[in-house]
Coordinates of C-alpha atoms in Angstrom, one line a residue:
M1 CA -33.5 -80.2 -43.3
T2 CA -30.6 -82.0 -41.6
R3 CA -27.2 -80.5 -42.6
K4 CA -24.8 -83.0 -44.2
I5 CA -21.1 -83.0 -44.7
V6 CA -20.7 -83.3 -48.5
L7 CA -17.3 -84.0 -50.2
I8 CA -16.7 -83.0 -53.8
G9 CA -13.7 -83.0 -56.0
L10 CA -12.0 -84.4 -59.1
P11 CA -11.4 -88.2 -59.5
T12 CA -8.7 -89.6 -57.2
S13 CA -8.9 -86.5 -54.9
G14 CA -9.6 -88.9 -52.1
K15 CA -13.3 -88.3 -51.4
S16 CA -14.3 -91.9 -50.6
K17 CA -11.4 -92.7 -48.4
T18 CA -11.6 -89.4 -46.6
A19 CA -15.3 -89.9 -46.1
G20 CA -14.7 -93.3 -44.6
L21 CA -12.1 -91.9 -42.2
L22 CA -14.5 -89.1 -41.2
A23 CA -17.3 -91.6 -40.6
Q24 CA -15.0 -93.7 -38.4
A25 CA -13.7 -90.7 -36.4
L26 CA -17.2 -89.1 -35.9
H27 CA -19.1 -92.4 -35.4
A28 CA -21.3 -91.4 -38.3
D29 CA -22.7 -93.2 -41.4
W30 CA -21.6 -92.2 -44.9
V31 CA -22.7 -92.7 -48.4
D32 CA -20.7 -92.8 -51.6
T33 CA -23.1 -92.0 -54.4
D34 CA -21.1 -93.8 -57.1
L35 CA -21.2 -96.9 -55.0
V36 CA -25.0 -96.6 -54.5
I37 CA -25.4 -96.2 -58.3
E38 CA -23.4 -99.4 -58.9
Q39 CA -25.4 -101.3 -56.2
R40 CA -28.7 -100.2 -57.8
F41 CA -27.7 -101.3 -61.3
G42 CA -25.5 -104.2 -60.4
K43 CA -22.9 -102.8 -62.9
K44 CA -19.8 -100.7 -62.7
I45 CA -19.9 -96.9 -63.4
P46 CA -18.1 -97.2 -66.8
W47 CA -20.7 -99.7 -68.1
I48 CA -23.6 -97.5 -66.9
F49 CA -22.0 -94.5 -68.5
R50 CA -21.6 -96.2 -71.8
E51 CA -25.1 -97.6 -71.9
I52 CA -27.1 -94.4 -71.0
G53 CA -24.6 -91.7 -71.8
E54 CA -23.5 -88.8 -69.6
D55 CA -26.9 -86.9 -69.7
G56 CA -28.7 -90.1 -68.6
F57 CA -26.1 -90.8 -66.0
R58 CA -26.4 -87.3 -64.5
C59 CA -30.2 -87.6 -64.2
L60 CA -29.7 -91.0 -62.5
E61 CA -27.1 -89.5 -60.2
Y62 CA -29.3 -86.6 -59.3
Q63 CA -31.9 -88.9 -57.8
V64 CA -29.2 -90.9 -55.9
V65 CA -27.8 -87.6 -54.5
K66 CA -31.3 -86.4 -53.5
D67 CA -31.9 -89.7 -51.7
A68 CA -28.6 -89.5 -49.9
L69 CA -29.0 -85.9 -48.7
S70 CA -32.5 -86.8 -47.3
G71 CA -31.3 -90.1 -45.8
P72 CA -29.8 -90.9 -42.4
A73 CA -26.1 -90.8 -43.4
R74 CA -24.3 -87.8 -42.0
I75 CA -21.5 -87.8 -44.6
V76 CA -22.0 -87.9 -48.4
S77 CA -19.3 -88.3 -51.0
L78 CA -20.2 -87.3 -54.5
G79 CA -18.9 -88.4 -57.9
G80 CA -16.6 -85.9 -59.4
G81 CA -19.1 -84.7 -62.0
A82 CA -22.1 -84.5 -59.8
P83 CA -21.9 -80.8 -59.1
T84 CA -21.7 -80.0 -62.8
F85 CA -25.4 -80.9 -63.2
P86 CA -27.4 -77.8 -62.2
A87 CA -30.3 -79.7 -60.6
T88 CA -27.8 -81.7 -58.4
R89 CA -25.9 -78.6 -57.6
N90 CA -29.1 -77.0 -56.3
L91 CA -29.6 -79.9 -53.9
L92 CA -26.4 -78.9 -52.0
A93 CA -27.8 -75.6 -50.6
G94 CA -27.9 -75.7 -46.8
H95 CA -25.3 -78.4 -46.5
T96 CA -21.6 -78.0 -45.8
V97 CA -19.7 -78.7 -49.0
Y98 CA -16.0 -79.5 -48.7
Y99 CA -14.0 -79.2 -52.0
L100 CA -11.0 -81.6 -51.9
K101 CA -8.7 -79.6 -54.2
A102 CA -5.5 -80.7 -55.8
S103 CA -3.6 -79.8 -59.0
P104 CA -4.4 -81.9 -62.0
D105 CA -0.8 -83.1 -62.4
F106 CA -0.8 -84.3 -58.8
L107 CA -4.1 -86.2 -59.3
S108 CA -2.7 -87.7 -62.6
D109 CA 0.4 -89.0 -60.8
R110 CA -1.8 -90.5 -58.1
Q111 CA -4.1 -92.0 -60.8
E112 CA -1.1 -93.6 -62.6
Q113 CA 0.2 -95.1 -59.3
R114 CA -3.2 -96.6 -58.7
S115 CA -3.5 -97.9 -62.2
Q116 CA -0.1 -99.6 -61.9
K117 CA -1.2 -101.3 -58.7
S118 CA -4.6 -102.3 -60.2
A119 CA -2.9 -103.7 -63.3
K120 CA -0.9 -106.1 -61.1
K121 CA -4.0 -107.2 -59.4
K122 CA -5.9 -107.2 -62.6
T123 CA -8.6 -104.9 -61.2
A124 CA -7.9 -101.9 -63.4
Q125 CA -11.0 -99.8 -64.2
V126 CA -10.8 -96.9 -66.6
R127 CA -12.8 -93.8 -65.4
P128 CA -15.2 -92.8 -68.3
L129 CA -14.1 -89.2 -68.5
L130 CA -10.4 -90.0 -68.2
A131 CA -10.3 -92.4 -71.2
G132 CA -7.5 -91.7 -73.7
D133 CA -4.8 -89.3 -72.6
A134 CA -5.6 -89.4 -68.9
R135 CA -3.3 -86.5 -67.9
Q136 CA -4.6 -84.2 -70.5
R137 CA -8.2 -85.1 -69.7
M138 CA -7.5 -84.5 -66.0
R139 CA -6.3 -81.0 -66.8
E140 CA -9.4 -80.4 -68.9
L141 CA -11.7 -81.6 -66.1
Y142 CA -9.8 -79.3 -63.7
D143 CA -10.2 -76.3 -65.9
G144 CA -13.9 -77.0 -66.6
R145 CA -14.9 -77.7 -63.0
K146 CA -12.8 -75.7 -60.7
D147 CA -15.0 -72.6 -60.9
I148 CA -18.1 -74.7 -60.1
Y149 CA -16.4 -76.4 -57.2
E150 CA -15.1 -73.2 -55.7
K151 CA -18.4 -71.4 -56.1
I152 CA -20.4 -74.0 -54.2
A153 CA -17.7 -75.0 -51.7
S154 CA -18.2 -74.0 -48.1
V155 CA -14.6 -75.0 -47.3
V156 CA -11.6 -75.9 -49.5
I157 CA -9.5 -78.7 -48.3
D158 CA -5.9 -79.4 -49.5
A159 CA -6.2 -82.8 -51.2
E160 CA -2.5 -83.1 -51.7
K161 CA -2.3 -84.0 -48.0
K162 CA -2.7 -87.5 -46.6
R163 CA -6.3 -88.8 -46.1
Q164 CA -6.0 -88.7 -42.3
E165 CA -4.9 -85.0 -42.5
M166 CA -7.7 -84.1 -44.7
A167 CA -10.2 -85.8 -42.4
A168 CA -8.6 -83.8 -39.5
D169 CA -9.0 -80.6 -41.4
I170 CA -12.7 -81.2 -42.0
I171 CA -13.2 -82.1 -38.3
A172 CA -11.5 -78.8 -37.4
A173 CA -13.7 -76.9 -39.9
E174 CA -16.8 -78.5 -38.4
S175 CA -15.7 -77.5 -35.0
S176 CA -15.7 -73.9 -35.9
A177 CA -19.2 -74.0 -37.4
G178 CA -21.5 -71.5 -35.7
D179 CA -24.1 -74.2 -34.8
T180 CA -21.7 -76.9 -33.6
V181 CA -19.1 -77.4 -31.0
W182 CA -16.9 -80.5 -31.2
V183 CA -15.7 -82.5 -28.1
Q184 CA -12.6 -84.3 -29.1
G185 CA -11.0 -87.4 -27.6
A186 CA -11.1 -91.1 -28.3
K187 CA -14.7 -90.8 -29.3
P188 CA -15.4 -87.3 -30.7
Y189 CA -18.9 -86.0 -30.7
R190 CA -20.9 -82.9 -31.6
V191 CA -22.8 -80.5 -29.5
V192 CA -25.4 -79.0 -31.9
F193 CA -27.4 -75.8 -31.3
G194 CA -30.6 -74.8 -32.9
E195 CA -34.4 -74.4 -32.6
D196 CA -35.5 -77.7 -34.1
L197 CA -35.4 -80.4 -31.4
A198 CA -36.6 -83.3 -33.6
G199 CA -34.2 -82.4 -36.4
E200 CA -31.2 -81.9 -34.2
V201 CA -31.8 -85.2 -32.4
A202 CA -32.5 -87.1 -35.6
D203 CA -29.3 -85.8 -37.0
L204 CA -27.3 -87.3 -34.1
V205 CA -29.1 -90.7 -33.7
P206 CA -26.7 -93.5 -34.9
A207 CA -28.2 -95.4 -37.8
R208 CA -27.7 -98.7 -36.0
A209 CA -30.1 -97.8 -33.2
R210 CA -33.3 -99.8 -33.7
K211 CA -34.7 -99.2 -30.2
I212 CA -34.6 -95.9 -28.4
L213 CA -35.6 -95.3 -24.8
I214 CA -36.3 -91.6 -24.0
L215 CA -35.9 -90.8 -20.3
A216 CA -38.0 -87.7 -19.7
A217 CA -38.1 -85.2 -16.8
P218 CA -41.7 -84.4 -15.8
P219 CA -41.7 -80.8 -17.1
V220 CA -40.9 -82.0 -20.6
V221 CA -42.9 -85.1 -21.1
S222 CA -44.9 -83.5 -23.9
L223 CA -41.6 -82.7 -25.7
A224 CA -40.5 -86.3 -25.2
E225 CA -43.7 -87.7 -26.7
E226 CA -43.4 -85.4 -29.7
L227 CA -39.8 -86.5 -30.2
A228 CA -40.7 -90.1 -29.9
Q229 CA -43.3 -89.7 -32.6
N230 CA -40.8 -88.1 -34.9
L231 CA -38.1 -90.7 -34.3
T232 CA -40.6 -93.6 -34.8
S233 CA -41.1 -92.4 -38.4
V234 CA -37.9 -94.3 -39.4
E235 CA -38.9 -97.7 -40.6
G236 CA -38.0 -100.6 -38.2
R237 CA -37.4 -98.3 -35.2
E238 CA -39.2 -98.5 -31.9
V239 CA -39.2 -95.7 -29.4
K240 CA -40.5 -95.7 -25.8
V241 CA -40.8 -92.9 -23.2
M242 CA -40.1 -93.4 -19.5
V243 CA -40.9 -90.6 -17.1
L244 CA -38.3 -90.1 -14.3
P245 CA -38.8 -88.3 -10.9
D246 CA -38.1 -84.6 -11.1
G247 CA -34.8 -83.0 -10.1
E248 CA -32.2 -84.7 -7.8
A249 CA -34.8 -87.3 -6.8
A250 CA -34.0 -89.0 -10.2
K251 CA -30.4 -89.6 -9.1
Q252 CA -31.1 -92.5 -6.8
L253 CA -30.3 -96.2 -7.0
P254 CA -34.0 -97.3 -7.1
V255 CA -34.6 -95.1 -10.1
L256 CA -31.5 -96.4 -11.9
S257 CA -32.7 -99.9 -11.2
S258 CA -36.1 -99.1 -12.8
V259 CA -34.3 -97.8 -15.9
W260 CA -32.4 -101.1 -16.1
D261 CA -35.7 -103.0 -15.8
A262 CA -37.2 -100.9 -18.6
A263 CA -34.2 -101.5 -20.8
A264 CA -34.5 -105.3 -20.2
A265 CA -38.3 -105.3 -20.8
F266 CA -37.7 -103.3 -24.0
E267 CA -35.1 -106.0 -25.0
M268 CA -32.5 -103.3 -25.8
E269 CA -29.2 -104.3 -27.4
R270 CA -25.8 -102.7 -27.2
G271 CA -26.4 -100.9 -30.5
D272 CA -29.6 -99.2 -29.3
L273 CA -29.9 -95.8 -27.7
I274 CA -30.9 -94.0 -24.5
I275 CA -31.9 -90.4 -24.8
P276 CA -32.1 -88.4 -21.5
L277 CA -34.4 -85.4 -22.0
G278 CA -34.4 -82.9 -19.2
G279 CA -32.1 -81.1 -16.7
G280 CA -28.8 -82.1 -15.2
A281 CA -30.3 -84.8 -12.9
T282 CA -31.9 -86.5 -15.9
T283 CA -28.8 -86.4 -18.0
D284 CA -26.6 -87.7 -15.1
L285 CA -28.9 -90.6 -14.4
G286 CA -29.6 -91.4 -18.0
G287 CA -25.9 -91.3 -18.9
F288 CA -25.1 -93.7 -16.0
A289 CA -27.8 -96.1 -17.0
A290 CA -26.3 -96.2 -20.5
A291 CA -22.8 -96.6 -19.2
T292 CA -23.8 -99.6 -17.0
W293 CA -26.5 -101.5 -19.0
L294 CA -25.0 -104.2 -21.1
R295 CA -21.6 -102.8 -20.0
G296 CA -22.2 -99.7 -22.0
M297 CA -24.6 -98.6 -24.7
D298 CA -25.0 -95.3 -26.6
V299 CA -26.5 -92.2 -25.0
L300 CA -27.6 -89.0 -26.7
Q301 CA -28.0 -86.2 -24.3
V302 CA -30.8 -83.6 -24.8
P303 CA -30.5 -81.0 -22.0
T304 CA -33.5 -78.7 -21.6
T305 CA -32.3 -76.5 -18.8
L306 CA -29.6 -73.9 -19.0
L307 CA -27.7 -75.7 -16.2
A308 CA -27.6 -78.9 -18.1
M309 CA -26.8 -77.3 -21.4
V310 CA -23.6 -75.7 -20.2
D311 CA -22.5 -78.3 -17.7
A312 CA -24.1 -81.7 -17.0
A313 CA -24.9 -82.9 -20.5
I314 CA -21.4 -82.3 -21.8
G315 CA -18.2 -84.2 -20.9
G316 CA -19.4 -87.7 -20.2
K317 CA -19.6 -87.5 -16.4
T318 CA -22.6 -89.6 -15.3
G319 CA -23.7 -90.8 -11.9
I320 CA -26.1 -90.9 -9.0
D321 CA -26.0 -89.6 -5.4
W322 CA -25.2 -91.7 -2.4
T323 CA -25.9 -91.4 1.3
T324 CA -22.5 -89.8 1.9
G325 CA -22.5 -87.3 -0.9
K326 CA -23.4 -86.1 -4.3
N327 CA -22.3 -87.8 -7.5
L328 CA -20.2 -90.4 -5.6
V329 CA -21.3 -93.4 -7.8
G330 CA -20.8 -92.9 -11.5
A331 CA -18.8 -93.4 -14.6
F332 CA -17.2 -91.5 -17.4
H333 CA -19.3 -92.3 -20.5
P334 CA -19.2 -89.8 -23.4
P335 CA -22.4 -89.4 -25.4
V336 CA -22.7 -89.9 -29.1
G337 CA -23.9 -86.3 -29.3
V338 CA -25.6 -83.5 -27.5
A339 CA -28.6 -81.6 -28.9
V340 CA -29.2 -78.1 -27.5
D341 CA -32.5 -76.6 -28.5
F342 CA -32.8 -73.0 -27.4
T343 CA -36.6 -73.1 -27.5
T344 CA -36.7 -75.6 -24.6
L345 CA -35.5 -72.7 -22.4
Q346 CA -39.0 -71.4 -22.7
T347 CA -40.2 -74.2 -20.4
L348 CA -38.1 -72.7 -17.6
P349 CA -39.1 -70.2 -14.9
R350 CA -36.8 -67.2 -14.5
E351 CA -35.2 -68.6 -11.3
N352 CA -34.1 -71.7 -13.2
V353 CA -32.4 -69.5 -15.8
I354 CA -30.6 -67.5 -13.1
E355 CA -29.5 -70.8 -11.5
G356 CA -28.0 -72.0 -14.8
L357 CA -26.1 -68.8 -15.2
A358 CA -23.9 -69.8 -12.3
E359 CA -22.2 -72.6 -14.2
A360 CA -22.0 -70.3 -17.3
L361 CA -20.2 -67.6 -15.4
K362 CA -18.0 -70.2 -13.8
C363 CA -16.7 -70.8 -17.3
G364 CA -16.0 -67.1 -17.6
F365 CA -14.0 -67.1 -14.4
I366 CA -11.8 -70.0 -15.3
R367 CA -11.3 -69.5 -19.0
D368 CA -13.4 -67.0 -21.0
P369 CA -13.6 -63.6 -19.4
E370 CA -15.8 -62.4 -22.3
I371 CA -18.7 -64.3 -20.7
L372 CA -18.3 -62.1 -17.6
E373 CA -18.2 -58.9 -19.7
I374 CA -21.5 -60.0 -21.5
A375 CA -23.0 -60.6 -18.1
R376 CA -21.9 -57.2 -16.8
E377 CA -23.3 -55.4 -19.7
A378 CA -26.6 -57.3 -19.9
G379 CA -27.3 -57.5 -16.2
S380 CA -30.8 -58.9 -15.5
D381 CA -31.6 -58.8 -19.2
L382 CA -29.4 -61.9 -19.6
T383 CA -32.2 -64.0 -17.9
A384 CA -34.6 -63.4 -20.9
V385 CA -34.8 -66.8 -22.6
D386 CA -35.0 -65.2 -26.1
S387 CA -32.0 -63.0 -25.5
P388 CA -29.2 -63.3 -28.2
R389 CA -26.7 -62.5 -25.5
L390 CA -27.9 -65.4 -23.4
R391 CA -27.4 -67.7 -26.4
E392 CA -23.9 -66.4 -26.9
V393 CA -23.1 -67.0 -23.2
I394 CA -24.4 -70.6 -23.5
F395 CA -22.4 -71.2 -26.7
R396 CA -19.2 -69.8 -25.1
A397 CA -19.7 -71.8 -21.9
V398 CA -20.1 -75.0 -24.0
Q399 CA -16.9 -74.1 -25.9
V400 CA -15.0 -73.8 -22.6
K401 CA -16.3 -77.1 -21.3
A402 CA -15.7 -78.9 -24.6
A403 CA -12.1 -77.5 -24.7
V404 CA -11.3 -78.7 -21.2
V405 CA -13.0 -82.1 -21.5
S406 CA -11.2 -82.7 -24.9
E407 CA -7.9 -82.3 -23.1
D408 CA -8.8 -84.2 -19.9
L409 CA -11.8 -86.6 -20.1
Y410 CA -11.0 -88.5 -16.8
E411 CA -10.4 -85.4 -14.6
S412 CA -6.7 -86.2 -14.1
G413 CA -5.7 -82.6 -14.3
L414 CA -7.1 -79.7 -16.3
R415 CA -10.8 -80.8 -15.9
E416 CA -10.6 -80.3 -12.2
Y417 CA -10.8 -76.6 -12.9
L418 CA -14.5 -77.1 -13.8
N419 CA -15.1 -77.8 -10.1
Y420 CA -14.5 -74.1 -9.3
G421 CA -16.9 -73.3 -6.5
H422 CA -18.2 -76.9 -6.2
T423 CA -16.5 -78.0 -3.0
L424 CA -18.6 -75.8 -0.8
A425 CA -21.5 -76.0 -3.2
H426 CA -21.8 -79.8 -2.8
A427 CA -21.6 -79.5 0.9
I428 CA -24.5 -77.0 1.0
E429 CA -26.6 -79.3 -1.3
K430 CA -26.0 -82.3 1.0
A431 CA -26.7 -80.3 4.2
E432 CA -30.0 -79.1 2.6
D433 CA -31.0 -82.6 1.6
F434 CA -30.6 -81.6 -2.0
R435 CA -33.4 -79.1 -1.8
F436 CA -31.0 -76.2 -2.4
P437 CA -30.6 -75.5 -6.2
H438 CA -27.2 -76.6 -7.5
G439 CA -26.5 -73.4 -9.4
L440 CA -27.2 -71.1 -6.5
A441 CA -24.9 -73.3 -4.3
V442 CA -22.2 -73.0 -7.0
A443 CA -22.5 -69.2 -7.0
I444 CA -22.0 -69.2 -3.2
G445 CA -19.1 -71.6 -3.5
I446 CA -17.4 -69.3 -6.1
V447 CA -17.6 -66.4 -3.6
F448 CA -16.2 -68.6 -0.9
A449 CA -13.3 -69.6 -3.1
A450 CA -12.6 -66.0 -4.0
H451 CA -12.4 -65.0 -0.3
L452 CA -10.3 -68.1 0.4
G453 CA -7.8 -67.2 -2.3
A454 CA -7.5 -63.7 -1.1
L455 CA -6.8 -64.9 2.5
L456 CA -4.2 -67.3 1.2
G457 CA -2.5 -64.6 -0.9
I458 CA -3.5 -66.2 -4.2
G459 CA -4.9 -64.0 -6.9
P460 CA -5.9 -60.3 -6.8
R461 CA -6.9 -58.9 -3.5
D462 CA -10.0 -57.3 -5.1
L463 CA -11.1 -60.5 -6.7
P464 CA -13.9 -61.2 -4.2
R465 CA -15.5 -57.8 -5.0
T466 CA -15.3 -58.5 -8.7
V467 CA -16.8 -62.0 -8.3
V468 CA -19.7 -60.6 -6.1
E469 CA -20.4 -57.9 -8.7
R470 CA -20.6 -60.3 -11.6
L471 CA -22.8 -62.8 -9.8
E472 CA -25.2 -60.2 -8.4
A473 CA -25.5 -58.5 -11.8
V474 CA -27.6 -61.5 -13.0
G475 CA -29.4 -62.1 -9.7
L476 CA -27.3 -64.9 -8.2
P477 CA -26.8 -65.1 -4.4
T478 CA -23.4 -64.3 -2.9
T479 CA -24.0 -65.1 0.7
Y480 CA -25.4 -68.1 2.6
S481 CA -26.8 -68.5 6.1
G482 CA -28.8 -71.8 6.0
K483 CA -26.2 -73.9 7.8
T484 CA -23.2 -73.3 10.0
F485 CA -19.6 -73.9 9.0
T486 CA -19.4 -76.5 11.7
E487 CA -22.2 -78.4 9.8
L488 CA -20.7 -77.8 6.4
K489 CA -17.0 -78.6 7.1
P490 CA -17.3 -82.4 7.4
L491 CA -19.4 -82.5 4.3
M492 CA -16.7 -80.8 2.3
Y493 CA -14.3 -83.6 3.4
A494 CA -16.6 -86.0 1.5
D495 CA -15.7 -84.1 -1.7
K496 CA -14.2 -86.2 -4.5
K497 CA -11.2 -83.8 -4.7
V498 CA -10.0 -84.6 -1.2
R499 CA -6.5 -86.3 -1.3
G500 CA -4.9 -87.8 1.8
G501 CA -7.5 -86.3 4.0
E502 CA -6.7 -82.8 2.8
L503 CA -9.2 -80.4 1.1
R504 CA -8.2 -79.2 -2.4
F505 CA -9.8 -76.0 -3.8
V506 CA -9.8 -74.5 -7.3
L507 CA -8.7 -70.9 -6.8
L508 CA -7.9 -68.1 -9.3
E509 CA -4.5 -66.7 -9.7
E510 CA -6.4 -64.2 -11.8
I511 CA -9.6 -64.3 -13.9
G512 CA -9.0 -67.0 -16.6
R513 CA -6.1 -68.6 -14.7
P514 CA -7.3 -71.3 -12.2
T515 CA -5.1 -73.5 -10.0
V516 CA -5.7 -76.3 -7.6
V517 CA -4.5 -75.6 -4.0
P518 CA -4.4 -78.0 -1.0
V519 CA -5.8 -76.2 2.0
S520 CA -5.4 -77.4 5.6
A521 CA -5.6 -73.9 7.3
T522 CA -8.8 -74.2 9.3
D523 CA -8.7 -70.5 10.2
A524 CA -8.6 -69.4 6.6
L525 CA -11.5 -71.8 5.8
Q526 CA -13.6 -70.4 8.6
E527 CA -12.8 -66.8 7.8
A528 CA -13.7 -67.3 4.1
A529 CA -17.0 -68.8 5.3
R530 CA -17.6 -65.9 7.6
L531 CA -17.0 -63.4 4.7
T532 CA -19.6 -65.5 2.7
G533 CA -22.2 -65.0 5.5
I534 CA -21.8 -68.4 7.0
E535 CA -21.9 -68.6 10.8
P536 CA -19.3 -70.6 12.7

């Protein structure tokens, strides 16, 4: 079952307008069950109510609510009396129910204001259960329904606020849900967590998408085919699977060109969808393809490696590698959502889990020290793919990245902290022709940055020892001897953070407090490299 956002409350509490604002903010579809009833009958609610009576109306309403909760719309606004019918109330189990609560006198005042405006426009419509003394009837409805509303409500929202404020409160409540992390910004989107890949993805697919192109990494082709079969079950939808090269080989211009060709042959339109399913290289390439085809179409990221879950799939960074460096051609293109299915971790060998932990621990160093404590206590047990502590680390790392990206999408300031350890890491990857795992390179880069900070008098003197202990506890490397500093140094100058020909490093004033520091002292760079095991 796909979890819905359900709005309940008394008449005039603002359910419909708030649902519309939510749908706009979250790029989701919504259903107003009263409107659906009117569309099916071709008559207004008061007429239907009079003709079939309240009991008949509640039975009819039950079926409409049932259809809405099983349909594609993410947000469902119910008629005020819908929860009073036991069968309808039972349908709400497993969904997040928001009770828009206001005093009956406040709602009566609002209703009178609306009635006056409607009278001027000659559009007045008397609500069946408010006929007669509307204020007294509103009080009676409040007294009769408040216990039902509060009993089934997951969250109570103050409906005496403005509609925009209520929508913001609901978004904030959704952000704190245990299976969801929200990335805010101009186009907010959800990162959902679970163990039902098809259900999680289906929940995030925009209703307007009629054609879906799944870009699959070779290790997860069978998952892609199963997902395609599930998504094709929606009438009028076509789904195709395209297999990409594995790993960094996917992030090349010829591969991007082949995706463009596939999108053209599939006759995809702007409202259609690309779903990259795989590791970080797949999500990077797929996101860039979506950003550039038709000048931008929707992308729904489905990371299947730990590295992609905590880093590449979140934040809207997309791109390919170029001859002079990694990720030098790309675009910022936020997805419509990210689906994290923990069961896909079972497709990974242990060394891939260890690699992914580097990016997770990076989030601990720059913002959430609790991640480091979990790693210290769990040690090598953290690499077990069914470990609850591993899932907590993933969730926390995603929260860190979501918080940073929400404040700084385009890497104009705060987001640069996410590059902790990456300046040397990207140089190592380039020097090794991208055959050196990204996560392992980041771990080495983090150690290098810790030594560099200590040499420059930035941060605690014992930080390098702490960094090494935390990384080694989960099996990550802390030294490197594959290439010399003479070979790596010019590659570091190809880093995107270089300004005016000067290297800029993310260093720690203390754990959880990163800063960006320009560094021109070659002696300090070389000594930090030596302490990381790199020969001159």
